[in-house]
PDB file of C-alpha atoms in Angstrom:
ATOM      1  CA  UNK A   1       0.000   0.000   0.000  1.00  0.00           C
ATOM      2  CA  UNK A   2       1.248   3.311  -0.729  1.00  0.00           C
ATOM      3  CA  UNK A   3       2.618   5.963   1.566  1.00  0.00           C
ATOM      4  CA  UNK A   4      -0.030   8.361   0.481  1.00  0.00           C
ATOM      5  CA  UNK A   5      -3.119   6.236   0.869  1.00  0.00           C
ATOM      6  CA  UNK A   6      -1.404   5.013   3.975  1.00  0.00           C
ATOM      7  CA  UNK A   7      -1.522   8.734   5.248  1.00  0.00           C
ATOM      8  CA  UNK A   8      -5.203   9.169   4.189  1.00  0.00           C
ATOM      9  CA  UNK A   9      -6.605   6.290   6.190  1.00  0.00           C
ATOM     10  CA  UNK A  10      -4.478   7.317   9.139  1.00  0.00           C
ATOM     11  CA  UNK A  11      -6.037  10.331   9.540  1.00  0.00           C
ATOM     12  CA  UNK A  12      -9.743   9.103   9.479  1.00  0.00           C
ATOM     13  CA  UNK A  13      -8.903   6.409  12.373  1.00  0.00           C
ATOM     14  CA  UNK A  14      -9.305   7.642  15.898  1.00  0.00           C
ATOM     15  CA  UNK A  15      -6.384   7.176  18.825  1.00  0.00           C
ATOM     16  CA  UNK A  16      -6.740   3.840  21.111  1.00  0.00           C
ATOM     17  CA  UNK A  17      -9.339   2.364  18.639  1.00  0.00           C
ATOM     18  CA  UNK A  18      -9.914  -1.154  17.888  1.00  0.00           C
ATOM     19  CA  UNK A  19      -9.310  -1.639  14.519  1.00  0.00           C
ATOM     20  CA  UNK A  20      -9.725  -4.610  11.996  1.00  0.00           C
ATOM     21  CA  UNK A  21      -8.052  -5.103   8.547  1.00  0.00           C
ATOM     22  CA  UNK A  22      -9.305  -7.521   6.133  1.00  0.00           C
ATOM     23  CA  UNK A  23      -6.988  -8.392   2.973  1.00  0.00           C
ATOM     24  CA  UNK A  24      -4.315  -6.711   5.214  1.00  0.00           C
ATOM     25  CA  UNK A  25      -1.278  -8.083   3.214  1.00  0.00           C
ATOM     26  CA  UNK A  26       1.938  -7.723   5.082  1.00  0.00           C
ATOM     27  CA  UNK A  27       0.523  -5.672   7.628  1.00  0.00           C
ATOM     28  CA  UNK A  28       1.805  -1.979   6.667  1.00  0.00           C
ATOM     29  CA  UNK A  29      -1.329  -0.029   7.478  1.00  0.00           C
ATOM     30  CA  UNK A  30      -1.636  -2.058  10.282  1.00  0.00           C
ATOM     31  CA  UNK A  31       1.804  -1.187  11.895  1.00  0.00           C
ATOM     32  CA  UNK A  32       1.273   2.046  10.967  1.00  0.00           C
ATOM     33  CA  UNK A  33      -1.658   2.831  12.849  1.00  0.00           C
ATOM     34  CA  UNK A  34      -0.386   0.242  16.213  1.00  0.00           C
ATOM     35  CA  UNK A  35       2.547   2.523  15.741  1.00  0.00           C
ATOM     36  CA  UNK A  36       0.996   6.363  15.462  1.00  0.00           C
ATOM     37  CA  UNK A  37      -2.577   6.065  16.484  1.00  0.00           C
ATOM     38  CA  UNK A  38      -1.870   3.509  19.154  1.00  0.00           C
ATOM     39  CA  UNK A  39      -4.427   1.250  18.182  1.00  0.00           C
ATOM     40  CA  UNK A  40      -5.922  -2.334  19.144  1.00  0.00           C
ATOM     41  CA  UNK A  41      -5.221  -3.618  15.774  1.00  0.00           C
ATOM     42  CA  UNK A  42      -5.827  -7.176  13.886  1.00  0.00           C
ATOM     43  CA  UNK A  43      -5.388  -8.353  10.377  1.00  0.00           C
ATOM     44  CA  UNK A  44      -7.314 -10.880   8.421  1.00  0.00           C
ATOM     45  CA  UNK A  45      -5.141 -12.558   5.922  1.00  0.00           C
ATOM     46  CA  UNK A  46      -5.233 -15.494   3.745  1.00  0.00           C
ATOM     47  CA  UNK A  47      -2.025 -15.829   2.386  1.00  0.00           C
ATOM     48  CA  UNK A  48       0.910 -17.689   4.126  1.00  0.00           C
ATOM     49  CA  UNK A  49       3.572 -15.739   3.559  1.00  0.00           C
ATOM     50  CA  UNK A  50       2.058 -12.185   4.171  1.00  0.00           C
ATOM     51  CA  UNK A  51       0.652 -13.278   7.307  1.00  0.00           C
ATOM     52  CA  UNK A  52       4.523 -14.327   8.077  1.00  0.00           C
ATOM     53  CA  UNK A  53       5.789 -10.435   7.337  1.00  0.00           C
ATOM     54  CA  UNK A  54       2.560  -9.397   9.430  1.00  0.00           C
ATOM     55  CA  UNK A  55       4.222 -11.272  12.621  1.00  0.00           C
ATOM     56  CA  UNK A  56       7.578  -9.956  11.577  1.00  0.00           C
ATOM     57  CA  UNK A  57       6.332  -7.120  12.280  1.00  0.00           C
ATOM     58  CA  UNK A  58       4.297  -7.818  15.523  1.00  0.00           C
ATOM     59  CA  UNK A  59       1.250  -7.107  13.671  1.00  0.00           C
ATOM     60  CA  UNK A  60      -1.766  -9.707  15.075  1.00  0.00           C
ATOM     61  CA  UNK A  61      -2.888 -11.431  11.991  1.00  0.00           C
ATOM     62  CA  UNK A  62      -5.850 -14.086  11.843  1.00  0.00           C
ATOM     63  CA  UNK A  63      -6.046 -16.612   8.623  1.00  0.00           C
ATOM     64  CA  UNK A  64      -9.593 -16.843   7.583  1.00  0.00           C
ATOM     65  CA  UNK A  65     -10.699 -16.315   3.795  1.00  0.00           C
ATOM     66  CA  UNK A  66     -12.869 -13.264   4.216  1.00  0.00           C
ATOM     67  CA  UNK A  67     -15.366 -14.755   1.418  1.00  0.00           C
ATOM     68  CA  UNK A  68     -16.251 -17.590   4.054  1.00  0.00           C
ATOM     69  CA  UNK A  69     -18.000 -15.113   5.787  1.00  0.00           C
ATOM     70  CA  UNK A  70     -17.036 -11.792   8.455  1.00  0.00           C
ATOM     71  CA  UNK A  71     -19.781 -12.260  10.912  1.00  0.00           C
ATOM     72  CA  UNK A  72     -17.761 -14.564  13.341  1.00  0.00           C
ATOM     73  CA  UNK A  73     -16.147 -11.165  13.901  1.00  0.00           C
ATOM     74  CA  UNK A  74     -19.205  -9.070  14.634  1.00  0.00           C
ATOM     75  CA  UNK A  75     -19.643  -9.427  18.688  1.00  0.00           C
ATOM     76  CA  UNK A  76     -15.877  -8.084  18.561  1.00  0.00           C
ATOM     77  CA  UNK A  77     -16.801  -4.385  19.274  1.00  0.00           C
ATOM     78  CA  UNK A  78     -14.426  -2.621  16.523  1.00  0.00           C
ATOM     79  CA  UNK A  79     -14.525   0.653  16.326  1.00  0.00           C
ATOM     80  CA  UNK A  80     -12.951   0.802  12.453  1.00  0.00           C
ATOM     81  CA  UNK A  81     -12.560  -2.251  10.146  1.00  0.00           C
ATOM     82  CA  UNK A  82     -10.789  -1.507   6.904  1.00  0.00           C
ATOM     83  CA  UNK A  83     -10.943  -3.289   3.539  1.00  0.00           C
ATOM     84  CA  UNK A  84      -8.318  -1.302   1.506  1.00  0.00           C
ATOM     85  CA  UNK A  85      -7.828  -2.780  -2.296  1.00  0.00           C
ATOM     86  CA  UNK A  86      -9.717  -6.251  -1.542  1.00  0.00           C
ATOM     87  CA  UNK A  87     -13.819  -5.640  -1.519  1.00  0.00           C
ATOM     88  CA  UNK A  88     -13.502  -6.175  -5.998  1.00  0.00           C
ATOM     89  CA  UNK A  89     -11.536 -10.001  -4.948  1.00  0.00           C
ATOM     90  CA  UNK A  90     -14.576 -10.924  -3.237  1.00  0.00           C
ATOM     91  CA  UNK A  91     -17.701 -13.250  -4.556  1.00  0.00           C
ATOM     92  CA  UNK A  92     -20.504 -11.073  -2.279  1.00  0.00           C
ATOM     93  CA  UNK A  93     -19.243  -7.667  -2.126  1.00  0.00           C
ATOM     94  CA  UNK A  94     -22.503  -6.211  -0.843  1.00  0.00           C
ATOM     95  CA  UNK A  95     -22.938  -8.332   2.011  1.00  0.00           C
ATOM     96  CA  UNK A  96     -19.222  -7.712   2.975  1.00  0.00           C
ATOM     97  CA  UNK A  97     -19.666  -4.492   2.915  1.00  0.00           C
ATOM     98  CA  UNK A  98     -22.786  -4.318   5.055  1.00  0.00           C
ATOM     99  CA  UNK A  99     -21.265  -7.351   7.549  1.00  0.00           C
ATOM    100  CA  UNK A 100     -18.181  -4.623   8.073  1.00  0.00           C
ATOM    101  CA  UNK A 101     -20.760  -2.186   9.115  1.00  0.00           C
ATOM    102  CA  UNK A 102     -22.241  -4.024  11.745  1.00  0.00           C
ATOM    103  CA  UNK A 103     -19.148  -5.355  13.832  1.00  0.00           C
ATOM    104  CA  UNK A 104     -17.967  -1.618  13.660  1.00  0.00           C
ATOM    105  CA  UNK A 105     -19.328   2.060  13.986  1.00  0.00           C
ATOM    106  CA  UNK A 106     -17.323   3.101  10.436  1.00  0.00           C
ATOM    107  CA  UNK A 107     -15.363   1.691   7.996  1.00  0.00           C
ATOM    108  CA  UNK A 108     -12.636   2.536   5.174  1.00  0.00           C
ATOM    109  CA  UNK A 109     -12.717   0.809   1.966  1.00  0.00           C
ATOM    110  CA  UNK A 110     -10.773   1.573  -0.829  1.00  0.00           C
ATOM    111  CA  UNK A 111     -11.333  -0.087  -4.649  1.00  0.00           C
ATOM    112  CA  UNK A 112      -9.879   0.766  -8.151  1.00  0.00           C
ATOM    113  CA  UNK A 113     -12.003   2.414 -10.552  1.00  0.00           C
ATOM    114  CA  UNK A 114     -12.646   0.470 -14.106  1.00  0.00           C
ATOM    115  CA  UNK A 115     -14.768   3.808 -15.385  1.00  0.00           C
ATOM    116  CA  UNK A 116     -10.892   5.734 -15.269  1.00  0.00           C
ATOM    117  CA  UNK A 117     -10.098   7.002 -18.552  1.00  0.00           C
ATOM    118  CA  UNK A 118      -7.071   4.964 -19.703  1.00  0.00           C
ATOM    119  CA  UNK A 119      -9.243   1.607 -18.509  1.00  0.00           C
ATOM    120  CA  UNK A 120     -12.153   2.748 -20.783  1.00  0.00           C
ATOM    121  CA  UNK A 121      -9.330   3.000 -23.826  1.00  0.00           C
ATOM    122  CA  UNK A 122      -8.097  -0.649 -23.149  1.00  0.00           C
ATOM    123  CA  UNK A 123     -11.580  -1.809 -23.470  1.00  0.00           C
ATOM    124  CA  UNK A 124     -12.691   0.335 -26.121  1.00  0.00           C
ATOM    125  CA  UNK A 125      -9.563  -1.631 -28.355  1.00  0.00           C
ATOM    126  CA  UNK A 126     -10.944  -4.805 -26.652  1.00  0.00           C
ATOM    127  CA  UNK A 127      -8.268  -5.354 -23.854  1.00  0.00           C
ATOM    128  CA  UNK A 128      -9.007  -5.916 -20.006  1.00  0.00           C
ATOM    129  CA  UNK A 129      -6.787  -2.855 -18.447  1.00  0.00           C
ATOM    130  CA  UNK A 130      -3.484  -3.311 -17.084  1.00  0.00           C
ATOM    131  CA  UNK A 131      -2.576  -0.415 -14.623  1.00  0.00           C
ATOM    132  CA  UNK A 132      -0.810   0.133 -11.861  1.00  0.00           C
ATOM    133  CA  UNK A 133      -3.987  -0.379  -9.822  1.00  0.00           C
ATOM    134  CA  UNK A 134      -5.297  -3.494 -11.678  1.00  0.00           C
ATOM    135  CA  UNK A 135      -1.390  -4.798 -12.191  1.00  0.00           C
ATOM    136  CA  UNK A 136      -2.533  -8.629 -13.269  1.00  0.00           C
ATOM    137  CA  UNK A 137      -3.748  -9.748 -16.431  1.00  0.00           C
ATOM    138  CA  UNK A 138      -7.151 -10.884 -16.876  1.00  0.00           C
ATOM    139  CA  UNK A 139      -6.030 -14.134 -16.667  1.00  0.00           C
ATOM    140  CA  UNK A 140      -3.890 -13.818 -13.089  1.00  0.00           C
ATOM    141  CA  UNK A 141      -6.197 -11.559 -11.500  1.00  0.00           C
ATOM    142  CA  UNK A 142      -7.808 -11.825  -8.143  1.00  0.00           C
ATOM    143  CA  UNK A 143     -10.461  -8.948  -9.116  1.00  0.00           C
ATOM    144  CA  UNK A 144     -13.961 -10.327  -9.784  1.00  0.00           C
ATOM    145  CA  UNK A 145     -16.025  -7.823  -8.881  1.00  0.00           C
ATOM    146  CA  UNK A 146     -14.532  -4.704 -10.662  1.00  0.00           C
ATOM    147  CA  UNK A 147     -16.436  -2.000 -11.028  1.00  0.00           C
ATOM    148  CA  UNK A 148     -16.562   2.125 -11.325  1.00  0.00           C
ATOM    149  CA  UNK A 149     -16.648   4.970  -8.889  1.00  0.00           C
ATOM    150  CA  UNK A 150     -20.352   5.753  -9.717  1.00  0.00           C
ATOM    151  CA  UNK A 151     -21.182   1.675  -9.342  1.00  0.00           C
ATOM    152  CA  UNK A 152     -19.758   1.670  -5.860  1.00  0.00           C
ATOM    153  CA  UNK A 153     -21.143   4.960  -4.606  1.00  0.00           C
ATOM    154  CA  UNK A 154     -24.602   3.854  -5.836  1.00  0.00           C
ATOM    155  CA  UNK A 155     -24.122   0.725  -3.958  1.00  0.00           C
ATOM    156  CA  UNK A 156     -23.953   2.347  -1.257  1.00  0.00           C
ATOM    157  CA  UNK A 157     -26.931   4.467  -1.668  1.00  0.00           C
ATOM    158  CA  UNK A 158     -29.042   1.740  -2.591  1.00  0.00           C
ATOM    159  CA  UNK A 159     -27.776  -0.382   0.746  1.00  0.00           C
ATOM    160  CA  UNK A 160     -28.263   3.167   2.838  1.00  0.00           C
ATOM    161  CA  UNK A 161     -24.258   3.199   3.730  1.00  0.00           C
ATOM    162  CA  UNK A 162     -23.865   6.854   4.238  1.00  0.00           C
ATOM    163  CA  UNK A 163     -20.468   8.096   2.334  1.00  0.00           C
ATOM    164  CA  UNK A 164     -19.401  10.182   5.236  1.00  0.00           C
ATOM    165  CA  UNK A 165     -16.183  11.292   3.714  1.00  0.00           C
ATOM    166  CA  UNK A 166     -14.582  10.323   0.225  1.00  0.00           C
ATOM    167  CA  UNK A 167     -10.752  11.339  -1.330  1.00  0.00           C
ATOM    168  CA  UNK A 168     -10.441  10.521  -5.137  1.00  0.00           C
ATOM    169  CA  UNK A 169      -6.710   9.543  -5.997  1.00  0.00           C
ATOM    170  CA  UNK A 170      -5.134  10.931  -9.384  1.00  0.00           C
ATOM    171  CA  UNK A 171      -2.640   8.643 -11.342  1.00  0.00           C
ATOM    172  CA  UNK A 172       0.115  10.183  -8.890  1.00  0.00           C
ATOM    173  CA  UNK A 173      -1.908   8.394  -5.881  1.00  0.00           C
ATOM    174  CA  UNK A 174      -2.578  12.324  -4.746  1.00  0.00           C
ATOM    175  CA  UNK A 175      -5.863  13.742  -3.843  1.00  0.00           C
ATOM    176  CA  UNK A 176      -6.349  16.037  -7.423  1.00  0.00           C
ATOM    177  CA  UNK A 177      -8.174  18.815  -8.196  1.00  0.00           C
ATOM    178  CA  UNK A 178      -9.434  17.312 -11.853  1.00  0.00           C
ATOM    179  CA  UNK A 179      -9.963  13.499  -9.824  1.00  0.00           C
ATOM    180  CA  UNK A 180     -12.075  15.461  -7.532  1.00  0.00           C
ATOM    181  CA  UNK A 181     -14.220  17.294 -10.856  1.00  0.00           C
ATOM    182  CA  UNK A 182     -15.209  13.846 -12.758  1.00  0.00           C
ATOM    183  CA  UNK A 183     -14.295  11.004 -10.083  1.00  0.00           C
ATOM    184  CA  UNK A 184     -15.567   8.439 -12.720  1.00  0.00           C
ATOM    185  CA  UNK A 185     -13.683   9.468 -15.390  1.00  0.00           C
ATOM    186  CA  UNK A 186     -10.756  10.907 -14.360  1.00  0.00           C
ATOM    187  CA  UNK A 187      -9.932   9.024 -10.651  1.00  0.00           C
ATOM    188  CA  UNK A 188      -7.578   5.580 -10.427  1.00  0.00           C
ATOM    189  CA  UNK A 189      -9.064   5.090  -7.108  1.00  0.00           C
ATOM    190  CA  UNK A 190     -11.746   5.704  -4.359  1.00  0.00           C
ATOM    191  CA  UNK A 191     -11.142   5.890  -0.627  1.00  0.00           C
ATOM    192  CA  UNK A 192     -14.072   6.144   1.391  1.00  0.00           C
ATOM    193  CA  UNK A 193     -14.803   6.453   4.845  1.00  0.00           C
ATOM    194  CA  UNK A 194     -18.715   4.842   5.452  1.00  0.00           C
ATOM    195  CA  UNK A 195     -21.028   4.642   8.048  1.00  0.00           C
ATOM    196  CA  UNK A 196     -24.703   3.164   8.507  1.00  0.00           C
TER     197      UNK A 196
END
């Protein structure tokens, strides 16, 4: 995960909170936040060896494949779960998204937007996109579930998940002015901070 969207979800999570982090990889933003915003933190991982650089770096991880369900979690009293660049790999996005909401008061999820310009070129000459934010080949991805800024944010609407605060990243992975203007055309990524 980059620095930058690093910094963004650290600001939206509150000191001493108990925080959860499903698809949390190697355990950066996790650190990160046990580190600066003192945090109860835990990670939900399924693969072997990033849960193995999440205890090298004293992060608590937990192996469970988030599509097998996140309710087990949901008498856990979080504060903040995050789901930062994994809610497209998943086979029920929607009831993720509304489990996540009722073992915690907020969450953060972050996705990649298909609807970004250079994506719409790749399809329009018949090619799946290949960016920096969708890295695999159609054939190697994880993403099932991709879909555009405007798809997500009307998912939420439609499931009453109120958007309480949303940062569109440019190609840079910076907050931009022109990301901001036309999200679904012109932003690589969403970040959003939810709430029911």
């Amino acid at each position: 995960m980059s620095t930058k969207l690093t910094k963004i979800i650290n600001h939206w999570v509150p000191k001493n909170s108990k925080v959860i982090d499903f698809g949390c990889g190697e355990g950066s933003l996790l650190s990160e936040l046990i580190e600066t915003k003192d945090v109860l933190g835990y990670g939900v991982e399924i693969s072997d060896s990033k849960i193995e650089k999440c205890i090298e770096k004293g992060v608590p991880v937990i192996k469970h494949d988030i599509d097998s369900g996140i309710d087990q979690f949901i008498q856990s009293g979080f504060d903040l779960s995050i789901m930062a660049r994994s809610i497209q790999c998943l086979k029920d996005p929607k009831l993720a998204l509304n489990n996540m909401l009722q073992l915690s008061k907020r969450c953060v999820v972050t996705l990649p937007n298909l609807g970004y310009w250079s994506c719409r070129i790749n399809l329009a000459f018949g090619k799946m996109p290949v960016t920096p934010e969708l890295p695999s080949s159609w054939y190697e991805t994880e993403n099932i579930h991709l879909c555009t800024i405007r798809d997500f944010e009307n998912l939420c609407s439609n499931e009453n998940i109120y958007i309480k605060d949303r940062i569109y990243l440019n190609k840079n992975g910076r907050q931009g002015n022109l990301a901001s203007l036309s999200p679904n055309f012109l932003a690589v990524e969403g970040v959003y901070l939810l709430e029911k």
